[in-house]
Coordinates of C-alpha atoms in Angstrom, one line a residue:
M12 CA -50.9 -13.8 -65.3
I13 CA -48.2 -14.2 -68.0
K14 CA -50.6 -16.0 -70.4
F15 CA -52.9 -13.1 -69.7
F16 CA -50.3 -10.4 -70.9
R17 CA -49.2 -12.7 -73.7
K18 CA -53.0 -12.9 -75.1
I19 CA -53.1 -9.1 -75.0
R20 CA -50.0 -8.7 -77.0
Q21 CA -51.1 -11.3 -79.6
N22 CA -54.6 -9.5 -79.9
L23 CA -52.8 -6.1 -80.4
L24 CA -50.5 -7.6 -83.3
I25 CA -53.3 -9.3 -84.9
E26 CA -55.4 -6.1 -84.9
N27 CA -52.4 -4.5 -86.4
K28 CA -52.2 -1.8 -83.6
T29 CA -48.6 -1.6 -83.5
G30 CA -48.3 1.7 -81.6
K31 CA -50.5 0.4 -78.8
Y32 CA -48.5 -2.8 -78.8
L33 CA -45.1 -0.8 -78.2
K34 CA -46.8 1.3 -75.4
Y35 CA -48.0 -1.7 -73.7
A36 CA -44.9 -3.7 -74.1
I37 CA -43.0 -0.6 -72.6
G38 CA -45.6 -0.5 -69.7
E39 CA -45.1 -4.2 -69.1
I40 CA -41.4 -3.7 -68.8
V41 CA -41.8 -0.9 -66.4
L42 CA -44.2 -3.0 -64.4
V43 CA -41.5 -5.9 -64.4
V44 CA -38.7 -3.5 -63.4
I45 CA -40.8 -2.0 -60.6
G46 CA -41.8 -5.5 -59.3
F47 CA -38.1 -6.4 -59.3
L48 CA -37.2 -3.2 -57.5
I49 CA -39.8 -4.0 -54.9
A50 CA -38.7 -7.6 -54.5
L51 CA -34.9 -6.2 -54.1
S52 CA -36.0 -3.7 -51.6
I53 CA -37.9 -6.1 -49.5
N54 CA -35.0 -8.5 -49.7
N55 CA -32.6 -5.7 -48.6
W56 CA -35.1 -4.7 -45.8
N57 CA -35.0 -8.4 -44.6
E58 CA -31.3 -8.5 -44.7
E59 CA -30.7 -5.3 -42.8
K60 CA -33.2 -6.5 -40.3
K61 CA -31.3 -9.9 -40.1
E62 CA -28.0 -8.1 -39.7
K63 CA -29.4 -5.6 -36.9
K64 CA -30.6 -8.5 -35.0
E65 CA -27.3 -10.2 -35.1
L66 CA -25.5 -7.0 -34.3
N67 CA -27.9 -6.4 -31.3
Q68 CA -27.1 -9.9 -29.8
Y69 CA -23.3 -9.2 -29.9
L70 CA -24.0 -5.9 -28.3
S71 CA -26.3 -7.4 -25.6
S72 CA -23.5 -9.9 -24.8
L73 CA -21.0 -7.1 -24.6
K74 CA -23.4 -5.2 -22.3
E75 CA -23.5 -8.2 -20.0
N76 CA -19.8 -8.6 -19.9
I77 CA -19.2 -4.9 -19.0
K78 CA -22.0 -5.2 -16.4
E79 CA -19.9 -8.1 -14.8
D80 CA -16.8 -5.9 -15.1
I81 CA -18.5 -3.1 -13.3
Q82 CA -19.4 -5.3 -10.4
V83 CA -15.7 -6.4 -10.2
L84 CA -14.6 -2.7 -10.4
D85 CA -17.1 -1.7 -7.6
S86 CA -15.5 -4.3 -5.4
L87 CA -12.0 -3.2 -6.2
I88 CA -12.7 0.3 -5.7
K89 CA -14.2 -0.3 -2.2
R90 CA -11.2 -2.6 -1.2
R91 CA -8.7 -0.2 -2.6
E92 CA -10.3 2.8 -0.8
L93 CA -10.2 0.9 2.5
I94 CA -6.6 0.0 1.9
I95 CA -5.6 3.5 1.0
N96 CA -7.3 4.9 4.1
R97 CA -5.5 2.6 6.4
S98 CA -2.3 3.2 4.8
K99 CA -2.7 6.9 5.1
K100 CA -3.1 6.5 8.9
E101 CA 0.0 4.6 8.9
Q102 CA 1.9 7.0 6.9
L103 CA 1.0 9.7 9.4
N104 CA 2.6 7.6 12.1
F105 CA 5.7 7.4 10.0
L106 CA 5.8 11.2 9.6
N107 CA 4.9 12.0 13.3
K108 CA 7.4 9.3 14.6
T109 CA 4.7 7.4 16.5
F110 CA 3.6 3.8 16.7
N111 CA 0.0 2.7 16.9
F112 CA -0.5 -1.1 17.2
D113 CA -3.9 -0.9 15.5
D114 CA -2.9 1.3 12.7
T115 CA 0.1 -1.0 11.8
R116 CA -2.0 -4.1 12.2
W117 CA -4.7 -2.7 9.7
A118 CA -2.0 -1.3 7.4
L119 CA -0.9 -5.0 6.6
S120 CA -3.8 -5.0 4.3
S121 CA -1.5 -2.9 1.9
Y122 CA 0.1 -6.3 1.2
V123 CA -2.9 -7.7 -0.6
D124 CA -2.6 -7.8 -4.5
F125 CA -5.6 -7.3 -6.7
Y126 CA -5.9 -8.1 -10.4
L127 CA -8.6 -7.0 -12.7
Q128 CA -9.6 -9.6 -15.4
P129 CA -12.2 -8.0 -17.6
N130 CA -14.6 -10.5 -19.6
T131 CA -13.5 -10.0 -23.2
S132 CA -15.4 -12.9 -24.6
A133 CA -18.3 -10.8 -26.3
Y134 CA -15.7 -8.1 -27.5
D135 CA -13.5 -10.8 -29.0
A136 CA -16.5 -12.3 -30.8
L137 CA -17.6 -8.9 -32.0
K138 CA -14.0 -8.2 -33.4
N139 CA -14.2 -11.6 -35.3
S140 CA -17.6 -10.8 -36.8
P141 CA -18.4 -8.8 -39.9
Y142 CA -20.5 -6.3 -37.6
L143 CA -17.6 -4.3 -35.8
G144 CA -17.2 -2.2 -39.1
K145 CA -20.9 -1.1 -38.7
L146 CA -19.9 0.7 -35.6
N147 CA -17.0 2.8 -37.2
G148 CA -17.3 6.5 -36.3
T149 CA -20.0 6.1 -33.8
D150 CA -19.9 7.2 -30.1
L151 CA -20.3 3.6 -29.0
N152 CA -17.1 2.5 -31.1
N153 CA -15.1 5.3 -29.5
L154 CA -16.2 4.2 -26.0
I155 CA -15.5 0.6 -26.5
I156 CA -11.8 1.5 -27.6
D157 CA -11.5 3.7 -24.7
Y158 CA -12.8 1.0 -22.4
Y159 CA -10.4 -1.8 -23.4
A160 CA -7.6 0.8 -23.5
K161 CA -8.3 1.8 -20.0
T162 CA -8.6 -1.7 -18.6
Y163 CA -5.3 -2.7 -20.4
Q164 CA -3.7 0.4 -18.6
I165 CA -5.1 -0.9 -15.4
K166 CA -3.8 -4.4 -15.8
E167 CA -0.4 -3.1 -16.6
A168 CA -0.3 -0.9 -13.6
E169 CA -1.6 -3.6 -11.4
K170 CA 1.1 -6.0 -12.7
S171 CA 3.9 -3.5 -11.9
Y172 CA 2.5 -2.8 -8.5
N173 CA 2.1 -6.3 -7.6
E174 CA 5.6 -7.2 -8.7
F175 CA 6.8 -4.5 -6.5
L176 CA 4.8 -5.7 -3.6
E177 CA 6.4 -9.4 -4.1
N178 CA 9.8 -8.0 -4.3
L179 CA 9.5 -6.0 -1.0
E180 CA 7.8 -8.7 0.8
A181 CA 10.4 -11.2 -0.3
K182 CA 13.1 -8.8 1.2
Q183 CA 11.2 -8.3 4.3
A184 CA 10.7 -12.0 4.7
Y185 CA 14.6 -12.3 5.5
D186 CA 14.6 -9.3 7.9
I187 CA 11.6 -10.0 10.1
D188 CA 10.3 -13.2 11.7
R189 CA 6.6 -12.9 10.7
T190 CA 5.5 -16.2 12.6
L191 CA 3.8 -14.1 15.3
V192 CA 2.4 -11.5 12.8
M193 CA 0.8 -14.4 10.8
A194 CA -0.2 -16.0 14.1
Y195 CA -2.1 -12.9 15.1
I196 CA -3.8 -12.5 12.0
W197 CA -5.0 -16.0 11.2
M198 CA -5.2 -17.7 14.5
D199 CA -8.2 -17.9 16.6
T200 CA -8.0 -15.3 19.4
E201 CA -8.8 -17.7 22.3
Q202 CA -6.3 -20.1 20.8
L203 CA -3.5 -17.7 20.5
K204 CA -4.2 -16.5 24.0
S205 CA -3.6 -20.1 25.4
T206 CA 0.0 -20.1 24.1
K207 CA 3.0 -18.8 26.0
T208 CA 3.2 -15.6 23.5
T209 CA 2.3 -12.5 25.3
Q210 CA 0.7 -9.5 23.9
E211 CA 3.8 -7.4 24.4
E212 CA 5.7 -9.8 22.3
I213 CA 3.3 -9.6 19.5
E214 CA 3.3 -5.8 19.8
N215 CA 7.0 -5.7 19.6
V216 CA 7.0 -7.7 16.5
F217 CA 4.6 -5.4 14.9
K218 CA 6.8 -2.4 16.1
K219 CA 9.6 -3.8 14.5
M220 CA 7.8 -4.2 11.2
H221 CA 6.5 -0.6 11.6
H222 CA 10.0 0.7 11.6
S223 CA 11.3 -1.6 8.6
V224 CA 12.1 0.1 5.5
A225 CA 10.3 -2.5 3.3
F226 CA 7.0 -2.2 5.2
R227 CA 7.3 1.6 5.1
N228 CA 7.8 1.7 1.4
I229 CA 4.9 -0.9 0.9
V230 CA 2.5 1.2 2.8
S231 CA 3.6 4.6 1.2
Q232 CA 3.2 2.9 -2.3
A233 CA -0.3 1.8 -1.4
V234 CA -1.2 5.4 -0.7
N235 CA 0.0 6.4 -4.2
Q236 CA -2.3 3.9 -5.8
E237 CA -5.2 6.4 -5.1
K238 CA -4.1 8.1 -8.3
G239 CA -2.2 5.4 -9.8
I240 CA -5.0 2.7 -9.8
L241 CA -7.9 3.9 -8.1
V242 CA -8.6 6.8 -10.4
P243 CA -8.3 4.5 -13.6
Y244 CA -10.8 2.0 -11.9
K245 CA -13.4 4.8 -11.6
E246 CA -12.7 5.9 -15.1
A247 CA -13.2 2.5 -16.6
K248 CA -16.5 2.2 -14.5
L249 CA -17.7 5.4 -16.0
I250 CA -16.8 4.5 -19.6
G251 CA -18.5 1.1 -19.0
L252 CA -21.6 2.8 -17.8
N253 CA -21.7 5.1 -21.0
I254 CA -21.2 2.0 -23.3
I255 CA -24.2 0.3 -21.7
S256 CA -26.3 3.5 -22.2
E257 CA -25.3 3.8 -25.9
I258 CA -25.9 -0.1 -26.4
D259 CA -29.3 0.5 -25.0
K260 CA -30.1 3.1 -27.4
I261 CA -29.1 1.1 -30.3
V262 CA -30.9 -2.1 -29.3
E263 CA -34.1 -0.3 -28.4
A264 CA -34.1 1.8 -31.7
K265 CA -36.9 0.7 -34.0

């Protein structure tokens, strides 16, 4: 092709058609420039396609991490709600100055501590990649920031609450012999009945626990977790679902 154009130029010069030669030369330059721009455009398109594919891979991994987090949050929400409802019943007994063995027994679940450990592997990888900046100013970027800020808030609230539980539980360990309490919770029913310990003795220990300051504070604080931790759990779940929706829009876009 180059030889073909060169031959045309030579013929024009030989025939002394300088004007036509200049026009032809300019046309040839224009064609070369157009060809270069087309090649550059194709290269840019290929690069953008490659970057989009890699970004989508990061986002797909992030989506999977958040789906795992939501499963954990669902479990935590159910367990917290159960504990809160049990604690509310026992709290009413405190206020009504009554004792109910079953309510006190179930309220022991307020001693259970939980920890949310969100999977941040995909988010960390995205932060260390050159692609996070491409999300700046997007709804997805704002949601991601909100999500990990919320999970951090939850972790701090859980840490504070669990330390509170540990301190009061340690104090109660010196005030009440919990041998019968633990035996009732963990020992096989028939095995417990075969011992010399009576049901009345067991209930008396639970009654003593019911009246202890440490137990009452733990149960009352468990009720407060409805707003302190349970609401943030639900907020984090909602943000996570919105992130998944936004990622689907980006990944599925042509």
